[in-house]
Structures are given as C-alpha cells and as structure tokens.
PDB file of C-alpha atoms and ligand atoms in Angstrom:
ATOM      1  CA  UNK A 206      55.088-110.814   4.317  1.00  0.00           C
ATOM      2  CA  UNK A 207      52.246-113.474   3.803  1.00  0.00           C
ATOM      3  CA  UNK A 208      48.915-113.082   3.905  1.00  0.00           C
ATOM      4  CA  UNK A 209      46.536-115.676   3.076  1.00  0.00           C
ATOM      5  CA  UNK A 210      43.104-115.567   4.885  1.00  0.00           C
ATOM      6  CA  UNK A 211      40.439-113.803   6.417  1.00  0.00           C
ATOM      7  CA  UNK A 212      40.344-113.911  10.318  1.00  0.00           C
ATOM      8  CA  UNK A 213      37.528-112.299  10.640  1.00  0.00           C
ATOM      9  CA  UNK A 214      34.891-109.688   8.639  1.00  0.00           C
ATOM     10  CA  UNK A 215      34.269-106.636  11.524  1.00  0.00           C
ATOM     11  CA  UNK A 216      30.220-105.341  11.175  1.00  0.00           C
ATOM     12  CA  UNK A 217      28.959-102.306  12.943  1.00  0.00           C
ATOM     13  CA  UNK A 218      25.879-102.852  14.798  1.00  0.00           C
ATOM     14  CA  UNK A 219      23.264-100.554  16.964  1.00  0.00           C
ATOM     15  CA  UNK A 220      23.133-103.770  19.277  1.00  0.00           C
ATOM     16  CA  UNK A 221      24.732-107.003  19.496  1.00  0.00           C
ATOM     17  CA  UNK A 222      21.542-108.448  21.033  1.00  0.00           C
ATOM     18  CA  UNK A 223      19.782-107.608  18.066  1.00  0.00           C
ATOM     19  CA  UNK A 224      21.795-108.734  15.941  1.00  0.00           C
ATOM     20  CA  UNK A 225      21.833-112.281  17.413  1.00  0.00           C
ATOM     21  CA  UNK A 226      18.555-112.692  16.323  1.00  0.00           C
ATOM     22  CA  UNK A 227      19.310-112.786  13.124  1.00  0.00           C
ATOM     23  CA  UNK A 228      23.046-114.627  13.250  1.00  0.00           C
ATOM     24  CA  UNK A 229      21.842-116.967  15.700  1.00  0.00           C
ATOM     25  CA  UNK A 230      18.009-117.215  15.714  1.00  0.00           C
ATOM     26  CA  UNK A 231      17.399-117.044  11.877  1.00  0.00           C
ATOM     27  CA  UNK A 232      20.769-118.293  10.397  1.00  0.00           C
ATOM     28  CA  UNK A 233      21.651-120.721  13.247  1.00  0.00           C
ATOM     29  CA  UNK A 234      25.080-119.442  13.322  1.00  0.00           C
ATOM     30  CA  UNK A 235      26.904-119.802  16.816  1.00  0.00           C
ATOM     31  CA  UNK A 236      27.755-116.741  18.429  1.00  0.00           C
ATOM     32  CA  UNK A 237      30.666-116.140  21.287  1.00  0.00           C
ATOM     33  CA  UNK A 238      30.110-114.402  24.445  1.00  0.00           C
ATOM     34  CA  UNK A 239      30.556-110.451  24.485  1.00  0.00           C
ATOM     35  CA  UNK A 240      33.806-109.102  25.097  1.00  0.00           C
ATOM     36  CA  UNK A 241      34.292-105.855  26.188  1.00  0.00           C
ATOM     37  CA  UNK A 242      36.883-103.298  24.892  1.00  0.00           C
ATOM     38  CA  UNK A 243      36.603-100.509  27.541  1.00  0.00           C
ATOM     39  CA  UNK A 244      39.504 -98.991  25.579  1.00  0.00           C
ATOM     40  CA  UNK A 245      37.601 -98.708  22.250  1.00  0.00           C
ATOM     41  CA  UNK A 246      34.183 -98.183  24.351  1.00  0.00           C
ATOM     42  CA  UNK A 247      33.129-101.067  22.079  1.00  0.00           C
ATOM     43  CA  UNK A 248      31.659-104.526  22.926  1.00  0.00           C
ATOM     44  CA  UNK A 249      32.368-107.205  20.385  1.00  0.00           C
ATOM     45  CA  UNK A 250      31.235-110.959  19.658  1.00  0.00           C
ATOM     46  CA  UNK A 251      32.089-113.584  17.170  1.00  0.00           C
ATOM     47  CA  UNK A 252      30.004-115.078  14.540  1.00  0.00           C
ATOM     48  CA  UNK A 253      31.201-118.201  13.906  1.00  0.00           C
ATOM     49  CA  UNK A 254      31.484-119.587  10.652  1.00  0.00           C
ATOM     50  CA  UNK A 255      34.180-122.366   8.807  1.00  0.00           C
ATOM     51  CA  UNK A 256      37.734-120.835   8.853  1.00  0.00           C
ATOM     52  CA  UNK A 257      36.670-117.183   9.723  1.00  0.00           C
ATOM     53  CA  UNK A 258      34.479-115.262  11.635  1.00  0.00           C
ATOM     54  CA  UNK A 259      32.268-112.042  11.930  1.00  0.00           C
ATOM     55  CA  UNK A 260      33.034-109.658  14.560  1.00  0.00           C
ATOM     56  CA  UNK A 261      30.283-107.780  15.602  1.00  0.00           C
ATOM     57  CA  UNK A 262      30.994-104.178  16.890  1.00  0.00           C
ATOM     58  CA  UNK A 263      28.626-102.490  19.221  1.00  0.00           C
ATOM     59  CA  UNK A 264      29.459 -99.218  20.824  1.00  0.00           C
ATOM     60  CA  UNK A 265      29.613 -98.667  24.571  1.00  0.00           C
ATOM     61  CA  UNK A 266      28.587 -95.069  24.659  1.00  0.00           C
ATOM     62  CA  UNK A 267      28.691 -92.267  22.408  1.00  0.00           C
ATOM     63  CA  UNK A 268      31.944 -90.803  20.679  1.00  0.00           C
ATOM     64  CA  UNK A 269      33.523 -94.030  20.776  1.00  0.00           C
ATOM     65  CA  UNK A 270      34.847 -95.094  16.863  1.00  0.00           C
ATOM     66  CA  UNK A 271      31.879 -97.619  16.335  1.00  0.00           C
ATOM     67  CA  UNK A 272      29.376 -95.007  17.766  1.00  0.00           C
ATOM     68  CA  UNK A 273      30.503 -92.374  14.570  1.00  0.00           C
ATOM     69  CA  UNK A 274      31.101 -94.650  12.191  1.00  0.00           C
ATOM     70  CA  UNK A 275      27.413 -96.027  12.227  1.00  0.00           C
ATOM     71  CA  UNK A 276      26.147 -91.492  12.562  1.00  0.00           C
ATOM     72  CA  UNK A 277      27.977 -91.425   9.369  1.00  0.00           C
ATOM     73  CA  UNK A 278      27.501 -94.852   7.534  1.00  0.00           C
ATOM     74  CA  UNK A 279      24.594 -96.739   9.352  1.00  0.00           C
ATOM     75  CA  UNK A 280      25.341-100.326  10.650  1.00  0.00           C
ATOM     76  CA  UNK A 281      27.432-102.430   7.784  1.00  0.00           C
ATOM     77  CA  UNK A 282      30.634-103.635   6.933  1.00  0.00           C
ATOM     78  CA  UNK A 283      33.309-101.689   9.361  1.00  0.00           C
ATOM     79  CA  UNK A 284      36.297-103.722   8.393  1.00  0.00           C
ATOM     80  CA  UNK A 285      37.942-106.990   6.165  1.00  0.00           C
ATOM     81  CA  UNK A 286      40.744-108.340   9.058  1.00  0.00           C
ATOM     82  CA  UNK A 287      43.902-110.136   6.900  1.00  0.00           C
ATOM     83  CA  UNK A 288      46.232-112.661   9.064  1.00  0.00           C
ATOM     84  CA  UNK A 289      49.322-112.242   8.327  1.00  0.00           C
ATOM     85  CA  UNK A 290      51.991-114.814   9.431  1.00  0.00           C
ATOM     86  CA  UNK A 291      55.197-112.544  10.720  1.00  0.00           C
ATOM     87  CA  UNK A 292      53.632-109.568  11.951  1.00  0.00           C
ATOM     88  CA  UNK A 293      57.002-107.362  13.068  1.00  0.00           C
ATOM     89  CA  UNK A 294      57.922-108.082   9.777  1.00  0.00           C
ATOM     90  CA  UNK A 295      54.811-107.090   7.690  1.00  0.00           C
ATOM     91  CA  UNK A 296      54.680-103.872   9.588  1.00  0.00           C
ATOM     92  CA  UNK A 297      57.627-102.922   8.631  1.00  0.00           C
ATOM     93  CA  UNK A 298      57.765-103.873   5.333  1.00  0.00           C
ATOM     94  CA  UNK A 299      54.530-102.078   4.817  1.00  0.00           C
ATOM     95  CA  UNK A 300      56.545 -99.005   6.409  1.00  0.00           C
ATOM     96  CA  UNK A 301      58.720 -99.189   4.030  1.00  0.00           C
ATOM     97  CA  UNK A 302      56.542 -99.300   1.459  1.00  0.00           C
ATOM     98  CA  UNK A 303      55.125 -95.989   2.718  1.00  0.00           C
ATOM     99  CA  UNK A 304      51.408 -97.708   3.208  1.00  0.00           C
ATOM    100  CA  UNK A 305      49.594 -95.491   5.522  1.00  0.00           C
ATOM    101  CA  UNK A 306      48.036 -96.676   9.142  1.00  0.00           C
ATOM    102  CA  UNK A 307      45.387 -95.710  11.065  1.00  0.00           C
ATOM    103  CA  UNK A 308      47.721 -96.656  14.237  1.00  0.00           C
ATOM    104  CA  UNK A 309      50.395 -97.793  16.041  1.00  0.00           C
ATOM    105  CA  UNK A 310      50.127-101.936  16.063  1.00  0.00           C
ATOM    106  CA  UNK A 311      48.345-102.505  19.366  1.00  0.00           C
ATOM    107  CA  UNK A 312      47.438-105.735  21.348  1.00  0.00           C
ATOM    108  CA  UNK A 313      43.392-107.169  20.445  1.00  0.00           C
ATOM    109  CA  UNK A 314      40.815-108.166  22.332  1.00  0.00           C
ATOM    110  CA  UNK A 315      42.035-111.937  21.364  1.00  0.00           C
ATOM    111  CA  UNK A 316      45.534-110.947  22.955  1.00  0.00           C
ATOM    112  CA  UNK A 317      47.073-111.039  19.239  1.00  0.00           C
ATOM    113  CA  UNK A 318      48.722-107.990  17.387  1.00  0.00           C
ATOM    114  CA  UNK A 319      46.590-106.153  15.645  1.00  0.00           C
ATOM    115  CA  UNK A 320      47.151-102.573  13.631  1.00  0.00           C
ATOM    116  CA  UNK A 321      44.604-100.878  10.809  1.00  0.00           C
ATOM    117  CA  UNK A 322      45.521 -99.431   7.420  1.00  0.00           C
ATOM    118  CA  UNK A 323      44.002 -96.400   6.318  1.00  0.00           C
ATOM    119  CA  UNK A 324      41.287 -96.813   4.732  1.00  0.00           C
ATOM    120  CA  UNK A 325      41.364 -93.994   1.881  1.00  0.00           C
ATOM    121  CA  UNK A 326      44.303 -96.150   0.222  1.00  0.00           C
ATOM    122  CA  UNK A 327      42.275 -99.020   0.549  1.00  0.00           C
ATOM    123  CA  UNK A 328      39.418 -98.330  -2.124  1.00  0.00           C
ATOM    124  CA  UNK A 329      37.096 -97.646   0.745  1.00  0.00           C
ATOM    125  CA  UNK A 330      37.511-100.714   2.718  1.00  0.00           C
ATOM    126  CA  UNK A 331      39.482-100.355   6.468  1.00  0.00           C
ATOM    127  CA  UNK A 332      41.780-103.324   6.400  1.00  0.00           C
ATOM    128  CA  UNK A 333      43.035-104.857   9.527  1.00  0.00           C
ATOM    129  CA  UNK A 334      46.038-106.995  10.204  1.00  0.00           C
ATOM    130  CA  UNK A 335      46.526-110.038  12.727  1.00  0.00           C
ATOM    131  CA  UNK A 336      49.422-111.775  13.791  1.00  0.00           C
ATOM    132  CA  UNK A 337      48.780-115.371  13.327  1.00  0.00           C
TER     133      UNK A 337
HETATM  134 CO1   CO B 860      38.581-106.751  13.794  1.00  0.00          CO
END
C-alpha cells in the first residue's frame, strides 16, 4: 500500500454555476465540463489546479448524499481523495487492518476505483481512495 498524493479535494456546493464565478471568474482557475452522477444524484466538475484538482459536488435533487451533507454542514470541504497505487491490494490490507468504509469499492465518475473510509475514524475528515 502506497499512497503519495492528492487526486483531488471534493467541496460541497448549492450550485456549480455559482461557484464558477468564483474558481473561474475571480481566481482564473480552469474548470471541466459537468459530469453527471445520476447514481449519486450529484453533478460534479473539476477545478483544475498543478498536480490535483477540486471536485465540486452539486446535488441533483433532494435526499441525495451532497443534498444532506450541505442541511447539516453548509457548503465546504466534503472530502480529501488519496491515490493509491495498487488498489485491490490497499483495500484489503486496510481490511485487514479492520479500518472501517463507508462502502463497497465502486467504479467513479473518471472510470477509476474508488471506495470511502469512514469518516468518524478519520478525525472528521471523509477520506477517499483512487486507483492510480
Ligand atoms: Co471525490
């Protein structure tokens, strides 16, 4: 197991559009096309920045996991995404280690492997792992 960057920071926002005014409008930041996640009833884009990104969350409709956690927490940081280079074998490693996940290891929107660990054994902070 090897982890050694950032992919991407994940920020829950009321709007995407919005927030592109201030990413891309007031920063000058370059920002991806909107990708949806009917799935997740989320809609995400990129913020792109030098070796990482910012994925911005927006909910599609109510009840979805984006739409609750900004009810409860307001628009911030959602999640801190770690790459990790054999992803099969941090899972299970991790398993092993008895760290606790939100869920089963799933396919992303960027048609890499993705899975979440809890974040109550996290200090606070919702941590999600890539496959490289
Ligand atoms: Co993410």
């Amino acid at each position: 197991m090897k982890i050694e960057k950032i992919e991407h920071i994940g920020i829950a926002v009321r709007s995407i559009e919005e927030a592109t005014k201030f990413y891309r409008d007031l920063l000058g930041l370059k920002i991806s096309e909107k990708i949806e996640v009917p799935k997740r009833k989320i809609r995400i884009a990129f913020v792109q920045l030098s070796g990482t990104k910012l994925e911005l969350l927006e909910s599609m409709e109510q009840g979805s996991g984006i739409d609750k956690f900004i009810q409860n927490k307001g628009e911030g940081l959602h999640h801190i995404c770690f790459e990790t280079d054999d992803f099969d074998k941090t899972v299970n490693e991790l398993k092993d280690k008895k760290a606790e996940f939100v869920d089963e290891p799933r396919m992303g929107a960027e048609g890499k492997r993705i899975v979440f660990l809890h974040p109550k054994n996290a200090f606070g902070v919702l941590i999600e792992l890539k496959e490289m």
